[in-house]
Amino acid sequence: KAGVTQTPRYLIKTRGQQVTLSCSPISGHRSVSWYQQTPGQGLQFLFEYFSETQRNKGNFPGRFSGRQFSNSRSEMNVSTLELGDSALYLCASSLAIAGGSNEQFFGPGTRLTVL
Amino acid sequence: AQKITQTQPGMFVQEKEAVTLDCTYDTSDQSYGLFWYKQPSSGEMIFLIYQGSYDEQNATEGRYSLNFQKARKSANLVISASQLGDSAMYFCAMSSFSGSARQLTFGSGTQLTVLP
């Protein structure tokens, strides 16, 4: 079974631009979560999607948004990029079965650099 | 709110020795899950082991075991017979089952270096 895939793997943008990152979950997984990892703040939860609905959102400004499609693939968008948005963005998928372990499987990440 | 604390920024261990990575947590939830992930320099997070709050037995997965002490709110990872390939950042994480959302709260991580 294929793992979680993320595209692109590396991205360089300039301040003020916007960016869209993509995540394809493991087949059969309906939950997709996004995390931001920076040296200063560590790993922080951005949001989680389940069946095309955002179920939870972390403490990030409205410039960070996402969506999920009917095939469970998810995209994350960051508008008006700032230097502080430079980070590794990780996507994780899970079965999200009630009472289950909620085990999340991560993709390789997209490393975003904002100049 | 949930909080994960990893007090060891860096650890060194000799190859073939066992090592314990510390993790303490804080939560008001009655039902929760505890996870350990490994992150090599490539960046991908690799799932290692899971422990549910109601599991009475400590979880084990090959060379990994989780020393779960609920009363002390600790979930230490024990790696037996360390290998050079174990050198990586290790993160302890927690999820709550109290809601329908699935999100992980991570600790700050421990950088493990295995010495030959």
mmCIF file of C-alpha atoms in Angstrom:
data_model
loop_
_atom_site.group_PDB
_atom_site.id
_atom_site.type_symbol
_atom_site.label_atom_id
_atom_site.label_comp_id
_atom_site.label_asym_id
_atom_site.label_seq_id
_atom_site.Cartn_x
_atom_site.Cartn_y
_atom_site.Cartn_z
ATOM 1 C CA LYS A 1 0.000 0.000 0.000
ATOM 2 C CA ALA A 2 1.417 3.393 -0.998
ATOM 3 C CA GLY A 3 2.239 5.824 1.784
ATOM 4 C CA VAL A 4 1.293 9.452 2.184
ATOM 5 C CA THR A 5 2.638 11.565 -0.648
ATOM 6 C CA GLN A 6 3.240 15.301 -0.643
ATOM 7 C CA THR A 7 4.030 17.598 -3.510
ATOM 8 C CA PRO A 8 6.120 19.504 -4.105
ATOM 9 C CA ARG A 9 8.960 18.389 -1.845
ATOM 10 C CA TYR A 10 10.757 21.728 -1.990
ATOM 11 C CA LEU A 11 9.484 25.194 -2.730
ATOM 12 C CA ILE A 12 11.028 28.645 -2.765
ATOM 13 C CA LYS A 13 8.774 31.694 -2.739
ATOM 14 C CA THR A 14 9.120 35.393 -2.008
ATOM 15 C CA ARG A 15 7.280 37.454 0.568
ATOM 16 C CA GLY A 16 3.764 38.381 -0.424
ATOM 17 C CA GLN A 17 3.269 35.432 -2.749
ATOM 18 C CA GLN A 18 0.890 32.590 -2.102
ATOM 19 C CA VAL A 19 1.549 28.871 -2.168
ATOM 20 C CA THR A 20 -0.471 25.665 -2.436
ATOM 21 C CA LEU A 21 0.765 22.369 -1.059
ATOM 22 C CA SER A 22 -0.783 19.027 -1.866
ATOM 23 C CA CYS A 23 -1.194 15.835 0.125
ATOM 24 C CA SER A 24 -2.490 12.437 -0.970
ATOM 25 C CA PRO A 25 -3.356 10.185 1.982
ATOM 26 C CA ILE A 26 -3.009 6.437 2.242
ATOM 27 C CA SER A 27 -5.770 4.709 0.349
ATOM 28 C CA GLY A 28 -8.816 4.312 2.582
ATOM 29 C CA HIS A 29 -7.782 6.994 5.035
ATOM 30 C CA ARG A 30 -10.369 9.731 5.356
ATOM 31 C CA SER A 31 -8.655 12.042 7.810
ATOM 32 C CA VAL A 32 -5.851 14.364 6.765
ATOM 33 C CA SER A 33 -4.018 16.611 9.202
ATOM 34 C CA TRP A 34 -1.450 19.281 8.511
ATOM 35 C CA TYR A 35 1.448 20.322 10.739
ATOM 36 C CA GLN A 36 4.065 23.051 10.567
ATOM 37 C CA GLN A 37 7.551 22.344 11.858
ATOM 38 C CA THR A 38 10.028 25.127 12.573
ATOM 39 C CA PRO A 39 13.211 25.155 14.664
ATOM 40 C CA GLY A 40 11.735 27.764 16.988
ATOM 41 C CA GLN A 41 8.172 26.555 17.487
ATOM 42 C CA GLY A 42 8.595 22.843 16.888
ATOM 43 C CA LEU A 43 5.700 20.841 15.501
ATOM 44 C CA GLN A 44 2.393 22.651 15.516
ATOM 45 C CA PHE A 45 -1.012 21.465 14.395
ATOM 46 C CA LEU A 46 -2.546 23.484 11.578
ATOM 47 C CA PHE A 47 -5.860 21.776 10.777
ATOM 48 C CA GLU A 48 -7.570 18.476 10.198
ATOM 49 C CA TYR A 49 -10.010 17.464 7.480
ATOM 50 C CA PHE A 50 -12.395 14.549 7.461
ATOM 51 C CA SER A 51 -14.827 13.797 4.667
ATOM 52 C CA GLU A 52 -14.199 17.197 3.085
ATOM 53 C CA THR A 53 -14.960 19.063 6.324
ATOM 54 C CA GLN A 54 -12.517 20.929 8.514
ATOM 55 C CA ARG A 55 -13.003 19.435 11.971
ATOM 56 C CA ASN A 56 -10.356 21.288 13.914
ATOM 57 C CA LYS A 57 -7.995 24.188 13.434
ATOM 58 C CA GLY A 58 -4.854 25.173 15.261
ATOM 59 C CA ASN A 59 -3.825 28.634 16.321
ATOM 60 C CA PHE A 60 -2.747 30.022 12.968
ATOM 61 C CA PRO A 61 -3.842 33.190 11.155
ATOM 62 C CA GLY A 62 -6.468 33.132 8.440
ATOM 63 C CA ARG A 63 -3.728 33.256 5.786
ATOM 64 C CA PHE A 64 -3.474 29.514 6.328
ATOM 65 C CA SER A 65 -6.325 27.596 4.794
ATOM 66 C CA GLY A 66 -7.013 24.174 3.429
ATOM 67 C CA ARG A 67 -9.513 21.917 1.809
ATOM 68 C CA GLN A 68 -10.165 18.273 1.170
ATOM 69 C CA PHE A 69 -11.567 16.694 -1.941
ATOM 70 C CA SER A 70 -13.967 13.799 -2.296
ATOM 71 C CA ASN A 71 -11.051 11.402 -2.904
ATOM 72 C CA SER A 72 -9.563 12.528 0.467
ATOM 73 C CA ARG A 73 -6.690 14.369 -1.154
ATOM 74 C CA SER A 74 -6.012 17.637 0.622
ATOM 75 C CA GLU A 75 -4.479 20.952 -0.242
ATOM 76 C CA MET A 76 -3.113 23.619 2.021
ATOM 77 C CA ASN A 77 -2.833 27.231 0.964
ATOM 78 C CA VAL A 78 -0.835 30.044 2.494
ATOM 79 C CA SER A 79 -1.506 33.540 1.186
ATOM 80 C CA THR A 80 0.631 36.665 1.562
ATOM 81 C CA LEU A 81 3.693 34.706 2.582
ATOM 82 C CA GLU A 82 5.899 36.000 5.379
ATOM 83 C CA LEU A 83 9.495 35.099 6.184
ATOM 84 C CA GLY A 84 8.281 33.267 9.284
ATOM 85 C CA ASP A 85 6.271 30.866 7.146
ATOM 86 C CA SER A 86 9.491 29.146 6.130
ATOM 87 C CA ALA A 87 9.071 25.659 7.539
ATOM 88 C CA LEU A 88 8.639 21.984 6.879
ATOM 89 C CA TYR A 89 4.952 21.311 6.292
ATOM 90 C CA LEU A 90 3.924 17.787 7.143
ATOM 91 C CA CYS A 91 0.747 16.051 6.169
ATOM 92 C CA ALA A 92 -0.565 13.007 8.023
ATOM 93 C CA SER A 93 -3.412 10.648 7.291
ATOM 94 C CA SER A 94 -5.355 8.274 9.498
ATOM 95 C CA LEU A 95 -8.378 6.011 9.396
ATOM 96 C CA ALA A 96 -9.989 8.061 12.159
ATOM 97 C CA ILE A 97 -12.228 5.225 13.291
ATOM 98 C CA ALA A 98 -14.098 5.962 16.501
ATOM 99 C CA GLY A 99 -12.385 4.171 19.356
ATOM 100 C CA GLY A 100 -9.358 3.425 17.220
ATOM 101 C CA SER A 101 -5.755 4.302 17.886
ATOM 102 C CA ASN A 102 -5.867 7.417 15.695
ATOM 103 C CA GLU A 103 -2.461 6.420 14.447
ATOM 104 C CA GLN A 104 -1.278 9.023 11.979
ATOM 105 C CA PHE A 105 1.040 8.251 9.104
ATOM 106 C CA PHE A 106 3.140 11.120 7.860
ATOM 107 C CA GLY A 107 4.298 12.101 4.429
ATOM 108 C CA PRO A 108 7.846 13.226 3.605
ATOM 109 C CA GLY A 109 6.909 16.886 3.981
ATOM 110 C CA THR A 110 7.201 19.989 1.841
ATOM 111 C CA ARG A 111 10.055 22.275 2.740
ATOM 112 C CA LEU A 112 8.985 25.857 2.070
ATOM 113 C CA THR A 113 11.510 28.664 1.991
ATOM 114 C CA VAL A 114 10.272 32.244 1.876
ATOM 115 C CA LEU A 115 12.799 34.839 0.727
ATOM 116 C CA ALA B 1 -5.194 21.705 26.944
ATOM 117 C CA GLN B 2 -2.653 19.000 26.397
ATOM 118 C CA LYS B 3 1.062 19.322 26.943
ATOM 119 C CA ILE B 4 3.987 17.024 26.226
ATOM 120 C CA THR B 5 7.368 17.556 27.886
ATOM 121 C CA GLN B 6 10.609 16.004 26.709
ATOM 122 C CA THR B 7 13.403 17.154 29.005
ATOM 123 C CA GLN B 8 16.347 15.620 27.139
ATOM 124 C CA PRO B 9 17.329 17.792 24.154
ATOM 125 C CA GLY B 10 20.126 15.370 23.277
ATOM 126 C CA MET B 11 21.147 11.853 24.232
ATOM 127 C CA PHE B 12 24.138 9.680 23.394
ATOM 128 C CA VAL B 13 24.206 5.897 23.546
ATOM 129 C CA GLN B 14 26.758 3.298 22.625
ATOM 130 C CA GLU B 15 25.835 0.908 19.838
ATOM 131 C CA LYS B 16 24.117 -2.266 21.147
ATOM 132 C CA GLU B 17 23.233 -0.587 24.449
ATOM 133 C CA ALA B 18 19.683 0.226 25.568
ATOM 134 C CA VAL B 19 18.491 3.813 25.937
ATOM 135 C CA THR B 20 15.449 5.437 27.545
ATOM 136 C CA LEU B 21 13.943 8.639 26.178
ATOM 137 C CA ASP B 22 11.778 10.498 28.659
ATOM 138 C CA CYS B 23 8.303 11.862 28.054
ATOM 139 C CA THR B 24 5.798 13.311 30.492
ATOM 140 C CA TYR B 25 2.372 14.572 29.581
ATOM 141 C CA ASP B 26 -0.437 16.619 30.987
ATOM 142 C CA THR B 27 -4.078 16.319 30.040
ATOM 143 C CA SER B 28 -7.505 16.531 31.612
ATOM 144 C CA ASP B 29 -8.897 13.951 29.195
ATOM 145 C CA GLN B 30 -9.723 10.491 30.524
ATOM 146 C CA SER B 31 -9.157 8.836 27.180
ATOM 147 C CA TYR B 32 -6.058 9.621 25.165
ATOM 148 C CA GLY B 33 -3.329 8.066 23.101
ATOM 149 C CA LEU B 34 0.426 8.368 23.338
ATOM 150 C CA PHE B 35 2.738 7.991 20.359
ATOM 151 C CA TRP B 36 6.409 8.003 19.599
ATOM 152 C CA TYR B 37 7.748 9.093 16.233
ATOM 153 C CA LYS B 38 11.241 9.058 14.791
ATOM 154 C CA GLN B 39 12.392 11.801 12.439
ATOM 155 C CA PRO B 40 15.653 11.185 10.567
ATOM 156 C CA SER B 41 17.490 14.066 8.955
ATOM 157 C CA SER B 42 15.419 13.496 5.793
ATOM 158 C CA GLY B 43 12.429 14.963 7.638
ATOM 159 C CA GLU B 44 9.830 12.209 7.374
ATOM 160 C CA MET B 45 8.068 11.286 10.608
ATOM 161 C CA ILE B 46 8.142 7.537 11.188
ATOM 162 C CA PHE B 47 5.610 5.993 13.567
ATOM 163 C CA LEU B 48 7.237 3.769 16.180
ATOM 164 C CA ILE B 49 4.784 2.800 18.885
ATOM 165 C CA TYR B 50 1.369 3.581 20.378
ATOM 166 C CA GLN B 51 -0.116 3.292 23.867
ATOM 167 C CA GLY B 52 -3.768 3.880 24.703
ATOM 168 C CA SER B 53 -4.623 5.352 28.081
ATOM 169 C CA TYR B 54 -6.717 2.314 28.979
ATOM 170 C CA ASP B 55 -4.156 -0.239 27.870
ATOM 171 C CA GLU B 56 -2.911 -2.129 30.910
ATOM 172 C CA GLN B 57 0.049 -3.694 29.194
ATOM 173 C CA ASN B 58 3.026 -1.647 28.060
ATOM 174 C CA ALA B 59 3.227 -1.505 24.280
ATOM 175 C CA THR B 60 6.096 -3.199 22.485
ATOM 176 C CA GLU B 61 7.139 -3.154 18.825
ATOM 177 C CA GLY B 62 10.313 -5.040 18.088
ATOM 178 C CA ARG B 63 13.186 -3.207 19.754
ATOM 179 C CA TYR B 64 10.878 -0.444 20.958
ATOM 180 C CA SER B 65 8.876 -0.546 24.154
ATOM 181 C CA LEU B 66 6.861 2.098 25.885
ATOM 182 C CA ASN B 67 7.132 2.344 29.652
ATOM 183 C CA PHE B 68 3.699 3.713 30.513
ATOM 184 C CA GLN B 69 3.165 4.955 34.065
ATOM 185 C CA LYS B 70 -0.280 6.503 34.122
ATOM 186 C CA ALA B 71 -0.203 7.799 37.689
ATOM 187 C CA ARG B 72 3.046 9.617 36.995
ATOM 188 C CA LYS B 73 1.838 10.703 33.552
ATOM 189 C CA SER B 74 4.936 9.407 31.872
ATOM 190 C CA ALA B 75 5.401 7.471 28.645
ATOM 191 C CA ASN B 76 9.087 6.787 28.204
ATOM 192 C CA LEU B 77 10.432 5.099 25.081
ATOM 193 C CA VAL B 78 12.963 2.327 25.554
ATOM 194 C CA ILE B 79 15.108 1.304 22.599
ATOM 195 C CA SER B 80 16.966 -1.926 23.144
ATOM 196 C CA ALA B 81 20.158 -2.924 21.331
ATOM 197 C CA SER B 82 20.717 0.494 19.715
ATOM 198 C CA GLN B 83 21.853 0.587 16.116
ATOM 199 C CA LEU B 84 23.657 3.335 14.198
ATOM 200 C CA GLY B 85 20.493 3.813 12.144
ATOM 201 C CA ASP B 86 18.611 4.785 15.291
ATOM 202 C CA SER B 87 20.366 8.161 15.275
ATOM 203 C CA ALA B 88 17.536 10.634 14.741
ATOM 204 C CA MET B 89 15.176 13.059 16.458
ATOM 205 C CA TYR B 90 12.508 11.343 18.540
ATOM 206 C CA PHE B 91 9.168 12.937 19.321
ATOM 207 C CA CYS B 92 6.606 11.983 21.918
ATOM 208 C CA ALA B 93 3.049 12.960 20.995
ATOM 209 C CA MET B 94 -0.459 12.742 22.372
ATOM 210 C CA SER B 95 -3.911 12.659 20.879
ATOM 211 C CA SER B 96 -7.221 13.087 22.559
ATOM 212 C CA PHE B 97 -10.180 10.832 21.971
ATOM 213 C CA SER B 98 -12.528 13.228 23.656
ATOM 214 C CA GLY B 99 -13.670 14.835 20.440
ATOM 215 C CA SER B 100 -14.151 13.836 16.874
ATOM 216 C CA ALA B 101 -11.056 15.668 15.757
ATOM 217 C CA ARG B 102 -7.752 13.942 15.372
ATOM 218 C CA GLN B 103 -4.710 16.025 16.137
ATOM 219 C CA LEU B 104 -1.394 15.369 17.778
ATOM 220 C CA THR B 105 0.331 17.526 20.356
ATOM 221 C CA PHE B 106 4.085 17.036 20.124
ATOM 222 C CA GLY B 107 6.922 17.458 22.560
ATOM 223 C CA SER B 108 10.069 19.354 21.641
ATOM 224 C CA GLY B 109 11.951 16.185 20.759
ATOM 225 C CA THR B 110 15.138 14.395 21.786
ATOM 226 C CA GLN B 111 18.086 14.132 19.409
ATOM 227 C CA LEU B 112 19.535 10.649 19.828
ATOM 228 C CA THR B 113 23.048 9.884 18.638
ATOM 229 C CA VAL B 114 24.250 6.299 18.570
ATOM 230 C CA LEU B 115 28.011 5.983 18.883
ATOM 231 C CA PRO B 116 29.956 3.157 17.217
#
